[in-house]
Short mmCIF file of C-alpha atoms in Angstrom, two decimals:
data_model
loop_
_atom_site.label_atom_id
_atom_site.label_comp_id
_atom_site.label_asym_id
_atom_site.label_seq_id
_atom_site.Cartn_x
_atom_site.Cartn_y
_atom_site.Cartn_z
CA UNK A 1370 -20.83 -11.34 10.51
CA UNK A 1371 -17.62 -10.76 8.50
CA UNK A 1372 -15.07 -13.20 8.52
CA UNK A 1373 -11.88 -13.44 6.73
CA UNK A 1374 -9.52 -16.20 6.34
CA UNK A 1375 -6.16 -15.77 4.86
CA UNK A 1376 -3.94 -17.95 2.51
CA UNK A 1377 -0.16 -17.57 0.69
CA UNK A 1378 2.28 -16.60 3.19
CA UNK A 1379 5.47 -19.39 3.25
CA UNK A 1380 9.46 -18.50 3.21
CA UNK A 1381 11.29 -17.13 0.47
CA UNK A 1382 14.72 -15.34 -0.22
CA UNK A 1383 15.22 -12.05 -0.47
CA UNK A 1384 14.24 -10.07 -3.75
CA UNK A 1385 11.99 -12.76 -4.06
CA UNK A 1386 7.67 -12.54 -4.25
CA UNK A 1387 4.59 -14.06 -2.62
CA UNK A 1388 1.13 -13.34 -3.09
CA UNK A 1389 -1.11 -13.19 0.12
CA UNK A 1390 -5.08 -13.93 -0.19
CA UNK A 1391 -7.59 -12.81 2.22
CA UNK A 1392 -11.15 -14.56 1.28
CA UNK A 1393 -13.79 -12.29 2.73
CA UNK A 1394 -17.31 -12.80 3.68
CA UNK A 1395 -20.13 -11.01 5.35
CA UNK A 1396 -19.48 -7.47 4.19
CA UNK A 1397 -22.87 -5.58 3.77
CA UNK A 1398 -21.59 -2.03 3.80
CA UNK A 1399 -21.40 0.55 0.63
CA UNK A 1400 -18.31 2.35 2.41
CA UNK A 1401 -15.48 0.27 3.94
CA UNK A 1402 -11.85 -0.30 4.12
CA UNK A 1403 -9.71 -3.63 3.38
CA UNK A 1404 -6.24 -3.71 4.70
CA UNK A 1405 -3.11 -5.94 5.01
CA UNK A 1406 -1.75 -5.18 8.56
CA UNK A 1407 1.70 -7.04 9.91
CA UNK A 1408 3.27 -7.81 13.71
CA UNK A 1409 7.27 -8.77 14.32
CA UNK A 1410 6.91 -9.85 18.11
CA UNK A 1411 7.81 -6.74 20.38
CA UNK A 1412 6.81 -4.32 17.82
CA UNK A 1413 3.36 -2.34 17.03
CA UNK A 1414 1.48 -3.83 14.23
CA UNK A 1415 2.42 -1.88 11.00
CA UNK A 1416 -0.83 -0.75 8.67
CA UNK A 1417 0.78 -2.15 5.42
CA UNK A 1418 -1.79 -1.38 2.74
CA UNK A 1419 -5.61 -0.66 2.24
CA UNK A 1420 -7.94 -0.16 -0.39
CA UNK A 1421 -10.91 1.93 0.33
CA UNK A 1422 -14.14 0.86 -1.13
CA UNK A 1423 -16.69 3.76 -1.57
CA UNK A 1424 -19.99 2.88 -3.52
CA UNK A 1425 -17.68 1.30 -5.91
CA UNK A 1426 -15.03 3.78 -6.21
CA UNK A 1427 -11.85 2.15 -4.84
CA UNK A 1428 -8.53 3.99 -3.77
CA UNK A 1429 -5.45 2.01 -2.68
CA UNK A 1430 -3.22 3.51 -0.06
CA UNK A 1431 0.12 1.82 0.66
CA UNK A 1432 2.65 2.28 3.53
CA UNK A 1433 6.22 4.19 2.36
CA UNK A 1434 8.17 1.07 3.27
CA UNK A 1435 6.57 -1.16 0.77
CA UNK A 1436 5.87 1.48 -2.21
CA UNK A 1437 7.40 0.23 -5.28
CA UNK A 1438 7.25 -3.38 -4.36
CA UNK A 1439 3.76 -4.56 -3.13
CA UNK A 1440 0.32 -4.06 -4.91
CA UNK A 1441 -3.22 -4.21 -3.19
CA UNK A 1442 -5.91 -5.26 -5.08
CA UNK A 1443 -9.29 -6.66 -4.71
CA UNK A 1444 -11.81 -9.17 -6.78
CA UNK A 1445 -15.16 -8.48 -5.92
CA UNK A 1446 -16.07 -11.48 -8.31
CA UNK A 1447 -14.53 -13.70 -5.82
CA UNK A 1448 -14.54 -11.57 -2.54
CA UNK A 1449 -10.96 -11.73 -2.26
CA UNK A 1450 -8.47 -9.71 -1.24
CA UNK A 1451 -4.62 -9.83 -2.35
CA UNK A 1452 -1.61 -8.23 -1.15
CA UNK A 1453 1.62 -8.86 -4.53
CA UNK A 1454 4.72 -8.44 -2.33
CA UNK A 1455 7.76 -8.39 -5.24
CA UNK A 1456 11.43 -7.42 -3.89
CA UNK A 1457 10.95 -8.58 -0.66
CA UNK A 1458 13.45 -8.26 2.03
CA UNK A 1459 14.65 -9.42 5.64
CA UNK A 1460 12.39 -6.99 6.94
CA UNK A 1461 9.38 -7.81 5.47
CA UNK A 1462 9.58 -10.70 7.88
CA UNK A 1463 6.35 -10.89 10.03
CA UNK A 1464 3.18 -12.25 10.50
CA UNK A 1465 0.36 -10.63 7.57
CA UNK A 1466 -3.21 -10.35 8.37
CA UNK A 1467 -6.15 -9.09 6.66
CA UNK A 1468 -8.90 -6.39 7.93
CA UNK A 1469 -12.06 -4.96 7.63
CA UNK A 1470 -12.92 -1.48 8.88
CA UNK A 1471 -16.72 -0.38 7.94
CA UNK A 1472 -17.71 3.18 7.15
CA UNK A 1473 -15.72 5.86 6.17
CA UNK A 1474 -11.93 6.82 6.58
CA UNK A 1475 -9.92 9.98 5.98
CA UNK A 1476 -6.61 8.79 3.59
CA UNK A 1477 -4.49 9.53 6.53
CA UNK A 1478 -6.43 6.74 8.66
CA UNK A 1479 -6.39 4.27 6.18
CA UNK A 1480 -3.35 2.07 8.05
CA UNK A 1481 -4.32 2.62 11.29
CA UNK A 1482 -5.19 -0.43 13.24
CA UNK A 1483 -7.55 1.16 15.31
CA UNK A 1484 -10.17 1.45 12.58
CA UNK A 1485 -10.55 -2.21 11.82
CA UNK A 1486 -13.13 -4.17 13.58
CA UNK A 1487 -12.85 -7.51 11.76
CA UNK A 1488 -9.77 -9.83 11.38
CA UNK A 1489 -8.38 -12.66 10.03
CA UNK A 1490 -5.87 -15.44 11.59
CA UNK A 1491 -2.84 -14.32 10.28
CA UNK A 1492 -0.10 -16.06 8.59
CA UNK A 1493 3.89 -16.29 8.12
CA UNK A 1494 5.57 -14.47 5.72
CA UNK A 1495 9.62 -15.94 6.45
CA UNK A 1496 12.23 -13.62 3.79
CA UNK A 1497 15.46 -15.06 4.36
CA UNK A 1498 19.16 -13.26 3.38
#
């Protein structure tokens, strides 16, 4: 069973950085998909950024609102996942959660929700003006 539990969110000003972690567990698959999903109440979760693992080839994808200014990046060595968000603004407010979507995805499905099967709690990210 994969599980994933989530650390770093918190409040911080704008133009100012966090590092999320996603600890995860349970993954026996050679082809799967990591991402960092996010929710503002009323709105559709947003796909933020993935990293697709095939046989040991990763490739990172990363939504157009946060290119430039947060980096995906996995340690297999620790299972962990990590989402560097650098220049952050207002809108970056939401809730961040990590993901887990097994087998394989085309690049242009990479951020879509519906893919994932496995996810963690969530946590606060506050970015204040």
């Amino acid at each position: 069973q994969v599980q994933l539990m989530e650390s770093g969110g918190g409040s911080v000003q704008s133009g100012g950085s966090l590092r999320l972690s996603c600890k995860v567990s349970g993954i026996t698959y050679a082809v799967y998909a990591l991402g960092w999903f996010r929710q503002v109440p009323d709105k559709e979760r947003e796909g933020v950024a993935a990293i697709f693992n095939d046989r040991g080839t990763k490739t990172t994808t990363l939504a157009d609102s946060v290119k430039g200014r947060f980096t995906i990046s996995q340690d297999e060595a620790t299972s962990t996942l990590y989402l560097q968000l650098d220049s952050l603004k207002p809108e970056d407010t939401a809730t961040y959660v990590c993901a887990v979507a097994p087998g394989w995805l085309s690049p242009a499905t990479r951020l879509h929700e519906r893919h994932y099967h496995s996810w963690g709690q969530g946590m606060p990210v506050t970015v204040s003006s």
